[in-house]
């Protein structure tokens, strides 16, 4: 009898998985490989990833990196060849955690909780030469922590939990000139609570976080869009997110949010703010990236739910399939078979598309991917 029940359970799981994968009516296109590329090993959390050509930059709380059988000192910042995994000599040193990175031209911007970089005083925000790692003259007083950085439209946008920059009121949002480095006096949206994610297009800056209002405008609950120059709320995009938005991504089809809450969700919106689809997990979705029409999600979850229903502590109530910390969704909302299976409790903190290689980079607290040794960083192509 137990054997019959076991077989029945397996069959039900297989049916549920098939229903998920083919929910769009057609089989989703294959995602990037579930097998991880070669990569350095980090002795502490990776919070941020940025790519520039063939180089991968990472930031976090680590203090050393291992590659090729040797261990090298790297104080919360490191760079390596994205294809081979070979560690580069780029080694600026931050005295505390780096939580955000952005690349523009020959500069790498870093944000976090540090007060100095390579011995030079920098208040939670710094600009580094992308080749030498030298600390640039870009220096500002930030009264709090930047959680997210994004470059575009001639500006570096910052979101986080802060109240002022250089003594000028900036409630959790600020922008700087990529040319002069000066604080942008004209871009002044404000958030009534922290901003955890940014995504920039030519016509909008998308914001995600735990806020309830942007610049006092209603219906800007946890997700919103503002203009890239003046920062005015774009009323053409006014969805409301069900829980804190931890990650944002965009592509030609729309906007994608990774949320926490009672379980986590990956939600797709049109550029007009209409929900296209959502997928539910049994734990927070912490990061999201879009590449080639496929949406990649990372977080603290272990299973993907077969429906949008979940119960206490986010547990799936109508069936589920295993997706440990990583999952991929087709452009039409169907869960694909991509399942690298990371480990850990926190799992994945960051996901970034490496468009040069057509790859996805993941960072976080995991130490294995599919049983292979991948400490806190992995990429898939």
Short mmCIF file of C-alpha atoms in Angstrom, two decimals:
data_model
loop_
_atom_site.label_atom_id
_atom_site.label_comp_id
_atom_site.label_asym_id
_atom_site.label_seq_id
_atom_site.Cartn_x
_atom_site.Cartn_y
_atom_site.Cartn_z
CA UNK A 1 0.00 0.00 0.00
CA UNK A 2 2.81 2.42 0.89
CA UNK A 3 4.48 1.67 -2.45
CA UNK A 4 1.25 2.44 -4.33
CA UNK A 5 0.87 5.73 -2.46
CA UNK A 6 4.50 6.61 -3.21
CA UNK A 7 4.05 5.92 -6.94
CA UNK A 8 0.83 7.92 -6.94
CA UNK A 9 2.62 10.87 -5.31
CA UNK A 10 5.36 10.73 -7.92
CA UNK A 11 2.79 10.69 -10.72
CA UNK A 12 0.95 13.67 -9.26
CA UNK A 13 4.22 15.60 -8.98
CA UNK A 14 5.07 14.80 -12.59
CA UNK A 15 1.63 15.91 -13.77
CA UNK A 16 1.94 19.16 -11.80
CA UNK A 17 5.36 19.85 -13.27
CA UNK A 18 4.09 19.20 -16.80
CA UNK A 19 1.15 21.52 -16.21
CA UNK A 20 3.52 24.27 -15.10
CA UNK A 21 5.93 23.89 -17.97
CA UNK A 22 3.21 23.87 -20.62
CA UNK A 23 0.83 26.38 -19.04
CA UNK A 24 1.28 28.78 -21.95
CA UNK A 25 0.00 26.21 -24.42
CA UNK A 26 3.43 25.72 -25.99
CA UNK A 27 6.67 24.35 -24.62
CA UNK A 28 8.89 27.23 -23.46
CA UNK A 29 12.20 27.79 -25.23
CA UNK A 30 15.23 26.25 -23.56
CA UNK A 31 16.91 28.48 -21.01
CA UNK A 32 20.63 28.85 -20.43
CA UNK A 33 22.35 25.70 -19.24
CA UNK A 34 21.62 24.58 -15.69
CA UNK A 35 25.27 23.56 -15.34
CA UNK A 36 27.40 26.33 -13.79
CA UNK A 37 30.49 27.77 -15.50
CA UNK A 38 33.90 27.83 -13.83
CA UNK A 39 34.13 30.64 -11.30
CA UNK A 40 36.17 31.88 -8.33
CA UNK A 41 35.10 30.92 -4.81
CA UNK A 42 34.20 33.65 -2.30
CA UNK A 43 34.50 33.35 1.48
CA UNK A 44 31.55 35.67 2.16
CA UNK A 45 28.27 36.84 0.67
CA UNK A 46 28.04 38.28 -2.84
CA UNK A 47 25.45 41.07 -2.92
CA UNK A 48 26.09 42.67 -6.30
CA UNK A 49 27.28 41.77 -9.81
CA UNK A 50 28.02 43.97 -12.81
CA UNK A 51 29.45 43.13 -16.24
CA UNK A 52 31.61 45.20 -18.57
CA UNK A 53 32.56 43.42 -21.79
CA UNK A 54 34.20 40.17 -20.75
CA UNK A 55 34.81 41.23 -17.15
CA UNK A 56 32.64 40.39 -14.16
CA UNK A 57 32.73 42.68 -11.12
CA UNK A 58 31.34 41.55 -7.77
CA UNK A 59 30.74 43.22 -4.43
CA UNK A 60 29.76 41.83 -1.06
CA UNK A 61 31.02 41.03 2.41
CA UNK A 62 33.83 38.63 1.38
CA UNK A 63 37.47 39.20 2.29
CA UNK A 64 39.16 36.56 0.14
CA UNK A 65 38.68 34.78 -3.19
CA UNK A 66 40.03 31.39 -4.24
CA UNK A 67 40.98 30.51 -7.79
CA UNK A 68 43.30 27.91 -9.29
CA UNK A 69 44.14 26.35 -5.95
CA UNK A 70 45.26 29.63 -4.39
CA UNK A 71 43.52 32.14 -2.14
CA UNK A 72 43.82 35.90 -2.69
CA UNK A 73 42.87 38.83 -0.47
CA UNK A 74 39.92 40.74 -1.92
CA UNK A 75 38.20 43.13 0.47
CA UNK A 76 34.56 43.16 -0.64
CA UNK A 77 35.37 43.97 -4.28
CA UNK A 78 36.79 41.71 -6.99
CA UNK A 79 36.87 41.20 -10.75
CA UNK A 80 37.47 38.19 -12.97
CA UNK A 81 37.22 37.01 -16.54
CA UNK A 82 33.55 36.16 -17.04
CA UNK A 83 34.25 33.31 -19.47
CA UNK A 84 37.18 31.49 -17.88
CA UNK A 85 36.64 32.51 -14.26
CA UNK A 86 40.27 33.64 -14.01
CA UNK A 87 40.71 36.16 -11.20
CA UNK A 88 42.01 39.59 -12.28
CA UNK A 89 44.38 41.89 -10.44
CA UNK A 90 41.61 44.51 -9.97
CA UNK A 91 41.50 44.83 -6.18
CA UNK A 92 40.20 48.03 -4.58
CA UNK A 93 39.46 47.48 -0.89
CA UNK A 94 36.26 48.54 0.89
CA UNK A 95 36.18 48.54 4.69
CA UNK A 96 32.61 47.25 4.88
CA UNK A 97 29.93 45.58 2.75
CA UNK A 98 29.37 46.54 -0.89
CA UNK A 99 25.68 46.13 -1.67
CA UNK A 100 25.31 47.60 -5.16
CA UNK A 101 27.36 47.98 -8.36
CA UNK A 102 26.81 49.75 -11.66
CA UNK A 103 29.06 50.15 -14.70
CA UNK A 104 29.23 53.11 -17.06
CA UNK A 105 32.00 53.53 -19.61
CA UNK A 106 35.34 53.10 -17.86
CA UNK A 107 33.86 53.47 -14.36
CA UNK A 108 32.51 51.03 -11.81
CA UNK A 109 30.26 52.58 -9.18
CA UNK A 110 29.89 50.93 -5.77
CA UNK A 111 27.39 51.56 -3.00
CA UNK A 112 27.09 50.06 0.46
CA UNK A 113 27.93 50.57 4.11
CA UNK A 114 31.65 51.40 3.75
CA UNK A 115 33.40 54.56 4.90
CA UNK A 116 36.63 54.11 2.96
CA UNK A 117 37.84 52.48 -0.26
CA UNK A 118 41.54 51.72 -0.74
CA UNK A 119 42.31 54.01 2.17
CA UNK A 120 40.40 57.00 0.78
CA UNK A 121 37.38 58.34 2.64
CA UNK A 122 34.17 57.46 0.79
CA UNK A 123 30.77 57.68 2.46
CA UNK A 124 28.89 54.62 1.17
CA UNK A 125 29.38 55.57 -2.49
CA UNK A 126 32.48 55.44 -4.71
CA UNK A 127 33.64 55.45 -8.32
CA UNK A 128 36.43 53.09 -9.37
CA UNK A 129 38.45 52.83 -12.56
CA UNK A 130 37.25 49.71 -14.37
CA UNK A 131 40.79 48.68 -15.35
CA UNK A 132 43.11 49.84 -12.57
CA UNK A 133 40.65 49.92 -9.68
CA UNK A 134 41.86 53.40 -8.72
CA UNK A 135 39.39 55.40 -6.61
CA UNK A 136 38.00 58.38 -8.52
CA UNK A 137 37.32 61.90 -7.27
CA UNK A 138 33.57 61.18 -7.10
CA UNK A 139 32.79 61.69 -3.38
CA UNK A 140 29.53 62.47 -1.59
CA UNK A 141 28.18 62.42 1.94
CA UNK A 142 25.27 59.96 2.02
CA UNK A 143 23.26 59.81 5.24
CA UNK A 144 22.34 56.15 4.92
CA UNK A 145 22.81 53.12 2.70
CA UNK A 146 22.43 52.82 -1.08
CA UNK A 147 20.89 49.41 -1.85
CA UNK A 148 20.61 49.81 -5.62
CA UNK A 149 22.54 51.64 -8.37
CA UNK A 150 21.75 52.00 -12.07
CA UNK A 151 23.39 54.02 -14.83
CA UNK A 152 21.62 55.54 -17.81
CA UNK A 153 20.45 58.77 -19.43
CA UNK A 154 23.69 60.50 -18.39
CA UNK A 155 23.05 59.79 -14.71
CA UNK A 156 23.89 57.41 -11.92
CA UNK A 157 20.67 56.67 -10.04
CA UNK A 158 20.79 55.53 -6.42
CA UNK A 159 18.06 54.03 -4.28
CA UNK A 160 18.25 52.89 -0.69
CA UNK A 161 17.59 53.98 2.85
CA UNK A 162 18.97 57.50 3.27
CA UNK A 163 17.69 60.99 4.04
CA UNK A 164 20.22 63.35 2.48
CA UNK A 165 23.19 63.67 0.14
CA UNK A 166 25.79 66.35 0.81
CA UNK A 167 23.36 67.94 3.27
CA UNK A 168 20.62 68.26 0.65
CA UNK A 169 17.39 66.40 1.38
CA UNK A 170 17.09 63.20 -0.66
CA UNK A 171 14.55 60.69 0.68
CA UNK A 172 15.81 57.28 -0.43
CA UNK A 173 16.44 58.39 -4.04
CA UNK A 174 19.17 60.46 -5.69
CA UNK A 175 20.90 60.95 -9.03
CA UNK A 176 24.37 62.11 -10.06
CA UNK A 177 25.87 63.33 -13.31
CA UNK A 178 27.97 60.64 -14.98
CA UNK A 179 30.06 63.43 -16.53
CA UNK A 180 30.82 65.73 -13.60
CA UNK A 181 29.88 63.47 -10.70
CA UNK A 182 27.75 66.25 -9.20
CA UNK A 183 24.50 65.60 -7.37
CA UNK A 184 21.64 66.22 -9.83
CA UNK A 185 19.63 69.09 -8.39
CA UNK A 186 16.76 68.58 -10.83
CA UNK A 187 16.03 64.89 -10.18
CA UNK A 188 14.22 64.87 -6.86
CA UNK A 189 11.60 62.16 -6.45
CA UNK A 190 11.17 61.01 -2.85
CA UNK A 191 10.12 57.69 -1.36
CA UNK A 192 8.47 57.36 2.05
CA UNK A 193 10.34 54.12 2.73
CA UNK A 194 13.37 52.28 1.41
CA UNK A 195 14.09 51.60 -2.26
CA UNK A 196 15.64 48.20 -2.96
CA UNK A 197 15.66 47.98 -6.76
CA UNK A 198 16.11 50.16 -9.84
CA UNK A 199 15.77 49.51 -13.57
CA UNK A 200 16.50 52.19 -16.18
CA UNK A 201 15.18 52.58 -19.71
CA UNK A 202 15.41 55.57 -22.05
CA UNK A 203 12.06 56.96 -20.92
CA UNK A 204 11.68 55.73 -17.34
CA UNK A 205 13.40 54.85 -14.10
CA UNK A 206 11.53 51.99 -12.44
CA UNK A 207 11.61 51.84 -8.64
CA UNK A 208 10.91 48.93 -6.31
CA UNK A 209 11.02 48.64 -2.53
CA UNK A 210 8.95 48.87 0.62
CA UNK A 211 7.61 52.40 0.04
CA UNK A 212 3.92 53.34 -0.02
CA UNK A 213 4.23 56.71 -1.76
CA UNK A 214 6.57 58.27 -4.30
CA UNK A 215 6.60 62.06 -4.08
CA UNK A 216 3.25 61.88 -2.29
CA UNK A 217 1.46 60.28 -5.26
CA UNK A 218 -1.08 57.58 -4.40
CA UNK A 219 -1.06 54.16 -6.10
CA UNK A 220 2.72 54.00 -6.01
CA UNK A 221 2.72 51.04 -3.64
CA UNK A 222 6.14 49.31 -3.65
CA UNK A 223 6.60 49.74 -7.41
CA UNK A 224 6.55 52.87 -9.56
CA UNK A 225 8.14 54.67 -12.49
CA UNK A 226 9.53 58.19 -12.67
CA UNK A 227 10.95 60.30 -15.48
CA UNK A 228 14.70 60.01 -16.06
CA UNK A 229 15.35 63.77 -16.03
CA UNK A 230 13.01 65.46 -13.55
CA UNK A 231 11.92 62.42 -11.54
CA UNK A 232 8.19 63.12 -11.87
CA UNK A 233 5.96 60.11 -11.21
CA UNK A 234 4.87 58.51 -14.49
CA UNK A 235 1.12 58.01 -14.09
CA UNK A 236 1.10 55.71 -17.08
CA UNK A 237 2.57 52.99 -14.86
CA UNK A 238 0.66 52.58 -11.60
CA UNK A 239 0.44 48.93 -10.58
CA UNK A 240 0.62 47.93 -6.91
CA UNK A 241 2.92 45.15 -5.71
CA UNK A 242 1.62 42.67 -3.09
CA UNK A 243 4.78 42.83 -0.97
CA UNK A 244 8.22 44.42 -0.84
CA UNK A 245 9.87 44.52 -4.26
CA UNK A 246 13.41 43.19 -4.00
CA UNK A 247 14.40 43.12 -7.67
CA UNK A 248 13.41 44.64 -11.02
CA UNK A 249 14.20 43.87 -14.65
CA UNK A 250 12.93 45.07 -18.01
CA UNK A 251 12.86 43.89 -21.60
CA UNK A 252 10.90 44.77 -24.73
CA UNK A 253 7.80 43.00 -23.37
CA UNK A 254 7.60 44.89 -20.09
CA UNK A 255 8.69 45.01 -16.46
CA UNK A 256 9.41 42.17 -14.01
CA UNK A 257 9.37 42.32 -10.21
CA UNK A 258 10.70 39.89 -7.60
CA UNK A 259 8.76 40.22 -4.35
CA UNK A 260 8.76 38.87 -0.84
CA UNK A 261 5.72 38.47 1.38
CA UNK A 262 3.82 35.30 2.22
CA UNK A 263 6.01 33.27 -0.07
CA UNK A 264 7.59 35.13 -2.94
CA UNK A 265 6.38 36.06 -6.40
CA UNK A 266 7.75 36.87 -9.82
CA UNK A 267 5.33 39.27 -11.48
CA UNK A 268 5.30 40.48 -15.09
CA UNK A 269 3.72 43.83 -15.97
CA UNK A 270 3.13 45.56 -19.27
CA UNK A 271 4.70 49.01 -19.64
CA UNK A 272 1.20 50.30 -18.96
CA UNK A 273 1.19 48.64 -15.53
CA UNK A 274 -1.18 45.75 -16.27
CA UNK A 275 -0.21 42.42 -14.75
CA UNK A 276 0.58 39.88 -17.47
CA UNK A 277 1.31 36.88 -15.25
CA UNK A 278 2.71 35.85 -11.89
CA UNK A 279 4.49 32.81 -10.50
CA UNK A 280 4.47 31.95 -6.81
CA UNK A 281 7.23 30.35 -4.72
CA UNK A 282 7.41 29.07 -1.15
CA UNK A 283 9.94 31.72 -0.12
CA UNK A 284 10.97 35.25 -1.04
CA UNK A 285 12.00 36.08 -4.58
CA UNK A 286 15.04 38.31 -4.07
CA UNK A 287 16.28 38.97 -7.61
CA UNK A 288 15.12 38.86 -11.22
CA UNK A 289 16.81 39.16 -14.63
CA UNK A 290 15.58 39.01 -18.22
CA UNK A 291 17.55 37.48 -21.08
CA UNK A 292 16.40 36.34 -24.51
CA UNK A 293 12.73 36.34 -23.60
CA UNK A 294 13.23 34.18 -20.50
CA UNK A 295 12.84 35.56 -16.98
CA UNK A 296 15.20 34.24 -14.30
CA UNK A 297 14.33 34.40 -10.60
CA UNK A 298 16.50 33.83 -7.54
CA UNK A 299 15.78 33.93 -3.84
CA UNK A 300 15.17 31.99 -0.64
CA UNK A 301 12.59 29.56 -2.04
CA UNK A 302 12.82 25.78 -2.42
CA UNK A 303 9.69 25.09 -4.47
CA UNK A 304 7.61 26.69 -7.22
CA UNK A 305 3.85 26.47 -6.68
CA UNK A 306 1.61 25.01 -9.38
CA UNK A 307 -0.97 27.78 -8.82
CA UNK A 308 -0.95 31.28 -7.35
CA UNK A 309 -2.30 29.96 -4.04
CA UNK A 310 -0.19 29.51 -0.94
CA UNK A 311 -0.79 29.27 2.78
CA UNK A 312 0.96 29.72 6.10
CA UNK A 313 4.63 30.67 5.78
CA UNK A 314 4.22 30.70 2.01
CA UNK A 315 3.77 26.95 1.61
CA UNK A 316 2.24 25.95 -1.73
CA UNK A 317 -1.31 24.65 -1.22
CA UNK A 318 -2.13 23.21 -4.67
CA UNK A 319 1.05 21.31 -5.43
CA UNK A 320 4.58 22.31 -6.26
CA UNK A 321 7.80 21.32 -7.99
CA UNK A 322 11.39 21.61 -6.75
CA UNK A 323 13.18 24.82 -7.67
CA UNK A 324 15.83 25.38 -5.03
CA UNK A 325 16.80 29.09 -4.98
CA UNK A 326 16.70 29.46 -8.80
CA UNK A 327 14.01 29.20 -11.47
CA UNK A 328 13.25 30.38 -15.00
CA UNK A 329 9.95 31.44 -16.55
CA UNK A 330 9.02 31.78 -20.20
CA UNK A 331 7.90 35.12 -21.58
CA UNK A 332 4.31 33.87 -21.40
CA UNK A 333 4.52 32.91 -17.74
CA UNK A 334 5.22 29.16 -17.88
CA UNK A 335 7.79 27.69 -15.52
CA UNK A 336 10.59 26.12 -17.57
CA UNK A 337 12.56 23.01 -16.67
CA UNK A 338 15.66 25.04 -15.74
CA UNK A 339 16.59 23.97 -12.19
CA UNK A 340 20.26 24.44 -11.18
CA UNK A 341 19.42 23.72 -7.51
CA UNK A 342 21.50 25.98 -5.28
CA UNK A 343 21.80 25.36 -1.54
CA UNK A 344 21.63 27.41 1.65
CA UNK A 345 18.99 29.32 3.58
CA UNK A 346 19.38 32.78 2.06
CA UNK A 347 20.32 31.34 -1.32
CA UNK A 348 20.45 33.93 -4.11
CA UNK A 349 20.73 37.67 -3.50
CA UNK A 350 21.55 38.96 -7.00
CA UNK A 351 20.85 37.99 -10.62
CA UNK A 352 22.28 39.88 -13.59
CA UNK A 353 22.19 39.26 -17.34
CA UNK A 354 25.62 39.10 -18.97
CA UNK A 355 24.56 40.20 -22.47
CA UNK A 356 28.06 39.90 -23.92
CA UNK A 357 28.08 36.13 -23.35
CA UNK A 358 24.32 35.53 -23.29
CA UNK A 359 24.66 34.32 -19.70
CA UNK A 360 23.09 34.79 -16.28
CA UNK A 361 25.18 35.54 -13.19
CA UNK A 362 23.97 34.69 -9.68
CA UNK A 363 25.37 35.83 -6.36
CA UNK A 364 24.39 35.16 -2.78
CA UNK A 365 25.12 32.85 0.12
CA UNK A 366 24.96 29.45 -1.60
CA UNK A 367 28.02 27.21 -1.67
CA UNK A 368 26.96 24.57 -4.19
CA UNK A 369 25.04 24.48 -7.47
CA UNK A 370 23.69 21.07 -8.42
CA UNK A 371 26.15 19.56 -5.96
CA UNK A 372 29.15 21.34 -7.53
CA UNK A 373 31.39 23.63 -5.50
CA UNK A 374 30.29 27.20 -6.35
CA UNK A 375 30.78 29.44 -3.37
CA UNK A 376 28.52 32.49 -3.55
CA UNK A 377 28.85 33.18 -7.30
CA UNK A 378 27.81 31.17 -10.34
CA UNK A 379 27.11 31.88 -14.00
CA UNK A 380 25.14 29.94 -16.60
CA UNK A 381 25.33 30.24 -20.37
#
